[in-house]
Coordinates of C-alpha atoms in Angstrom, one line a residue:
X14 CA -4.1 -15.3 34.9
X15 CA -6.5 -16.6 32.3
X16 CA -5.0 -18.7 29.5
X17 CA -6.8 -17.2 26.5
X18 CA -5.8 -13.6 27.4
X19 CA -2.1 -14.6 27.4
X20 CA -2.4 -16.7 24.2
X21 CA -3.8 -13.9 22.1
X22 CA -0.9 -11.7 22.9
X23 CA 1.2 -13.7 20.5
X24 CA -1.1 -13.2 17.5
X25 CA 1.1 -13.2 14.4
X26 CA 1.5 -13.8 10.7
X27 CA 4.2 -16.3 9.8
X28 CA 5.1 -15.2 6.2
X29 CA 8.9 -15.5 5.7
X30 CA 9.5 -16.0 9.5
X31 CA 11.9 -18.6 11.0
X32 CA 11.9 -17.5 14.6
X33 CA 9.6 -15.0 16.4
X34 CA 9.9 -14.1 20.0
X35 CA 8.0 -11.6 22.2
X36 CA 7.4 -10.7 25.9
X37 CA 4.3 -9.2 27.3
X38 CA 3.2 -7.6 30.6
X39 CA -0.3 -8.1 31.8
X40 CA -2.1 -5.7 34.1
X41 CA -5.6 -5.8 35.7
X42 CA -7.4 -2.5 35.9
X43 CA -6.0 -0.3 38.7
X44 CA -3.3 -2.9 39.6
X45 CA 0.2 -2.9 38.3
X46 CA 1.9 -5.7 36.3
X47 CA 0.5 -9.0 37.5
X48 CA 1.8 -11.4 34.9
X49 CA 4.6 -12.0 32.3
X50 CA 4.2 -14.1 29.2
X51 CA 7.1 -15.1 27.0
X52 CA 6.3 -16.5 23.5
X53 CA 8.5 -18.2 20.8
X54 CA 7.6 -19.6 17.4
X55 CA 10.1 -21.4 15.3
X56 CA 9.8 -23.0 11.8
X57 CA 12.6 -25.5 11.1
X58 CA 14.2 -26.4 7.8
X59 CA 12.3 -29.7 7.7
X60 CA 9.0 -27.6 7.6
X61 CA 8.0 -28.5 11.2
X62 CA 7.1 -25.8 13.6
X63 CA 7.1 -25.3 17.4
X64 CA 5.1 -22.6 19.3
X65 CA 5.9 -22.3 23.0
X66 CA 4.4 -19.9 25.6
X67 CA 5.2 -19.7 29.3
X68 CA 3.2 -17.4 31.5
X69 CA 3.6 -16.7 35.2
X70 CA 2.0 -14.5 37.8
X71 CA 4.0 -11.8 39.5
X72 CA 3.7 -9.6 42.6
X73 CA 0.4 -9.9 44.6
X74 CA -1.1 -12.1 41.9
X75 CA 1.7 -14.6 42.4
X76 CA 0.9 -14.8 46.2
X77 CA -2.9 -15.0 45.7
X78 CA -2.7 -17.6 43.0
X79 CA -0.2 -19.8 44.8
X80 CA 2.6 -19.1 42.2
X81 CA 0.4 -19.8 39.2
X82 CA 2.3 -20.9 36.0
X83 CA 0.8 -21.8 32.7
X84 CA 2.7 -23.4 29.7
X85 CA 1.3 -23.8 26.2
X86 CA 2.9 -25.8 23.4
X87 CA 1.9 -26.6 19.8
X88 CA 3.9 -28.7 17.4
X89 CA 3.2 -29.9 13.8
X90 CA 4.0 -29.2 10.2
X91 CA 3.9 -26.4 7.7
X92 CA 2.1 -26.9 4.4
X93 CA 1.7 -24.2 1.8
X94 CA 2.5 -21.6 4.5
X95 CA -0.1 -22.9 7.0
X96 CA 0.6 -24.4 10.4
X97 CA -1.1 -27.8 10.8
X98 CA -1.0 -29.1 14.4
X99 CA -0.1 -32.6 15.4
X100 CA -0.3 -31.9 19.2
X101 CA -1.3 -29.1 21.4
X102 CA -0.7 -29.1 25.2
X103 CA -1.3 -26.9 28.1
X104 CA 0.0 -27.1 31.7
X105 CA -1.5 -25.3 34.7
X106 CA 0.7 -25.4 37.8
X107 CA 0.6 -23.9 41.3
X108 CA 2.3 -24.7 44.6
X109 CA -0.4 -27.3 45.3
X110 CA -1.5 -28.7 41.9
X111 CA -0.4 -29.5 38.4
X112 CA -2.7 -30.5 35.5
X113 CA -1.5 -31.3 32.0
X114 CA -3.8 -31.6 29.0
X115 CA -2.6 -33.0 25.7
X116 CA -4.6 -32.8 22.5
X117 CA -3.6 -35.1 19.6
X118 CA -5.0 -34.4 16.1
X119 CA -6.1 -37.2 13.7
X120 CA -6.9 -35.0 10.7
X121 CA -7.6 -38.0 8.4
X122 CA -10.4 -39.2 10.6
X123 CA -11.4 -35.8 11.9
X124 CA -10.9 -36.7 15.5
X125 CA -9.0 -35.1 18.4
X126 CA -7.8 -37.1 21.4
X127 CA -7.6 -35.5 24.8
X128 CA -5.3 -36.8 27.5
X129 CA -5.5 -35.4 31.0
X130 CA -2.7 -36.0 33.5
X131 CA -3.2 -35.0 37.2
X132 CA -0.8 -36.4 39.7
X133 CA -0.7 -40.2 39.1
X134 CA -4.0 -40.2 37.3
X135 CA -4.2 -40.3 33.5
X136 CA -7.3 -40.3 31.3
X137 CA -7.4 -40.4 27.5
X138 CA -10.6 -40.0 25.5
X139 CA -12.0 -38.7 22.3
X140 CA -12.6 -34.9 22.6
X141 CA -16.1 -33.4 22.3
X142 CA -15.5 -32.1 18.8
X143 CA -12.9 -31.9 16.0
X144 CA -11.3 -28.7 14.9
X145 CA -8.5 -28.4 12.3
X146 CA -6.4 -26.1 14.5
X147 CA -5.5 -25.3 18.0
X148 CA -5.8 -21.7 19.3
X149 CA -2.0 -21.1 18.8
X150 CA -1.9 -22.2 15.2
X151 CA -5.2 -20.4 14.4
X152 CA -3.8 -17.0 15.5
X153 CA -0.5 -17.6 13.7
X154 CA -2.4 -18.6 10.6
X155 CA -4.9 -15.8 10.8
X156 CA -3.3 -13.7 8.1
X157 CA -4.3 -16.4 5.6
X158 CA -7.9 -16.0 6.5
X159 CA -8.2 -12.2 6.8
X160 CA -6.4 -10.9 3.7
X161 CA -9.7 -9.6 2.5
X162 CA -10.4 -7.9 5.8
X163 CA -13.8 -9.6 5.9
X164 CA -15.2 -10.9 9.2
X165 CA -14.5 -14.5 9.8
X166 CA -15.9 -17.5 11.8
X167 CA -13.1 -19.9 12.7
X168 CA -12.8 -23.0 14.9
X169 CA -9.9 -24.2 17.1
X170 CA -9.2 -26.3 20.1
X171 CA -9.0 -23.7 22.8
X172 CA -11.8 -21.6 21.5
X173 CA -15.5 -22.0 22.6
X174 CA -15.8 -25.0 24.8
X175 CA -19.0 -26.0 22.8
X176 CA -17.6 -26.1 19.3
X177 CA -14.3 -24.2 19.2
X178 CA -15.9 -21.2 17.5
X179 CA -13.9 -17.9 17.3
X180 CA -15.1 -14.8 15.5
X181 CA -12.7 -12.3 14.0
X182 CA -14.2 -8.9 13.3
X183 CA -12.6 -5.9 11.5
X184 CA -14.0 -2.6 12.8
X185 CA -14.6 0.2 10.3
X186 CA -15.4 3.9 10.4
X187 CA -16.8 4.9 13.9
X188 CA -15.9 1.5 15.5
X189 CA -12.3 1.7 14.2
X190 CA -12.0 5.3 15.5
X191 CA -13.2 4.2 18.9
X192 CA -10.8 1.2 19.0
X193 CA -7.8 3.4 18.1
X194 CA -8.7 5.7 20.9
X195 CA -9.1 2.7 23.3
X196 CA -5.7 1.3 22.2
X197 CA -4.1 4.8 22.3
X198 CA -2.5 4.4 18.9
X199 CA -3.2 4.9 15.2
X200 CA -0.4 2.6 14.0
X201 CA -0.7 -1.0 12.9
X202 CA -3.8 -3.1 12.2
X203 CA -6.9 -3.5 14.4
X204 CA -9.3 -6.3 15.0
X205 CA -11.7 -7.7 17.6
X206 CA -11.6 -11.4 18.5
X207 CA -14.7 -12.9 20.1
X208 CA -13.9 -16.1 21.9
X209 CA -17.5 -17.1 22.5
X210 CA -16.6 -18.2 26.0
X211 CA -16.8 -16.7 29.4
X212 CA -13.5 -15.1 30.5
X213 CA -13.6 -13.7 34.0
X214 CA -16.9 -11.8 33.9
X215 CA -16.7 -10.9 30.2
X216 CA -19.5 -13.2 28.9
X217 CA -18.2 -13.6 25.3
X218 CA -14.5 -13.0 25.9
X219 CA -14.2 -10.0 23.5
X220 CA -10.6 -8.9 22.9
X221 CA -9.4 -5.8 21.1
X222 CA -6.1 -6.4 19.4
X223 CA -3.5 -4.1 17.8
X224 CA -1.0 -5.7 15.5
X225 CA 2.3 -4.0 14.8
X226 CA 3.9 -3.8 11.4
X227 CA 6.1 -6.9 12.1
X228 CA 2.8 -8.9 12.5
X229 CA 3.1 -9.4 16.3
X230 CA 0.5 -8.1 18.7
X231 CA 1.5 -4.9 20.4
X232 CA -1.5 -4.6 22.7
X233 CA -4.6 -6.5 23.6
X234 CA -7.5 -5.4 25.8
X235 CA -10.2 -7.6 27.4
X236 CA -12.8 -5.0 28.3
X237 CA -15.1 -4.4 31.3
X238 CA -14.1 -7.2 33.5
X239 CA -16.1 -7.2 36.7
X240 CA -14.2 -5.7 39.7
X241 CA -11.0 -5.3 37.7
X242 CA -11.9 -3.0 34.8
X243 CA -9.9 -3.7 31.6
X244 CA -7.3 -6.5 31.4
X245 CA -4.4 -5.2 29.3
X246 CA -1.5 -6.9 27.7
X247 CA 1.4 -4.8 26.3
X248 CA 4.4 -6.0 24.4
X249 CA 7.6 -4.9 26.1
X250 CA 10.2 -6.6 23.8

């Protein structure tokens, strides 16, 4: 189960929200449900926020992956309606291995520190580049960037491994019609997110996303993955 696919299923706008929760099922091509992702975003009275996602494999994927579990967490403050991260962490765990990576933001000096914990080993270093957001806050903030429905180039820790670049594209006319057909719905809003990184055999990691009226992602599709077909995430509650 790839991290970025699961992360994008919680794409949301935060206007007026205190707590948002959602659960998604992930299927690979001809296979049945192979993963479950639970997401929660909370804004507290002191204008701090917490985003938490836990994702686990199920069925045959659980067996083949050695009971793969992934956990993502972002914490920081809310300023003028925008989430500003202080820390972003991700945990990948199986029956045989656990790796934790913690990213700490120094916005004043435009530096991100990366700490890797694997077993008894710990290593902390300056990350390859600075970005003002992590991938969780970027997608919760995306409504602030896309009100004009103009294509956007954004940057976040968790995007392209080279510079964090993420492209947000709004389809129109023929492309929009084709996307609605692909997503099997006319309701909500539609966009394509290009992660500029290799996900499975999708060279650029291009995701089709359908947002519901409550601002949460109803469905996301990573297209044409070698051997699997499409990877699809659907909101179930």
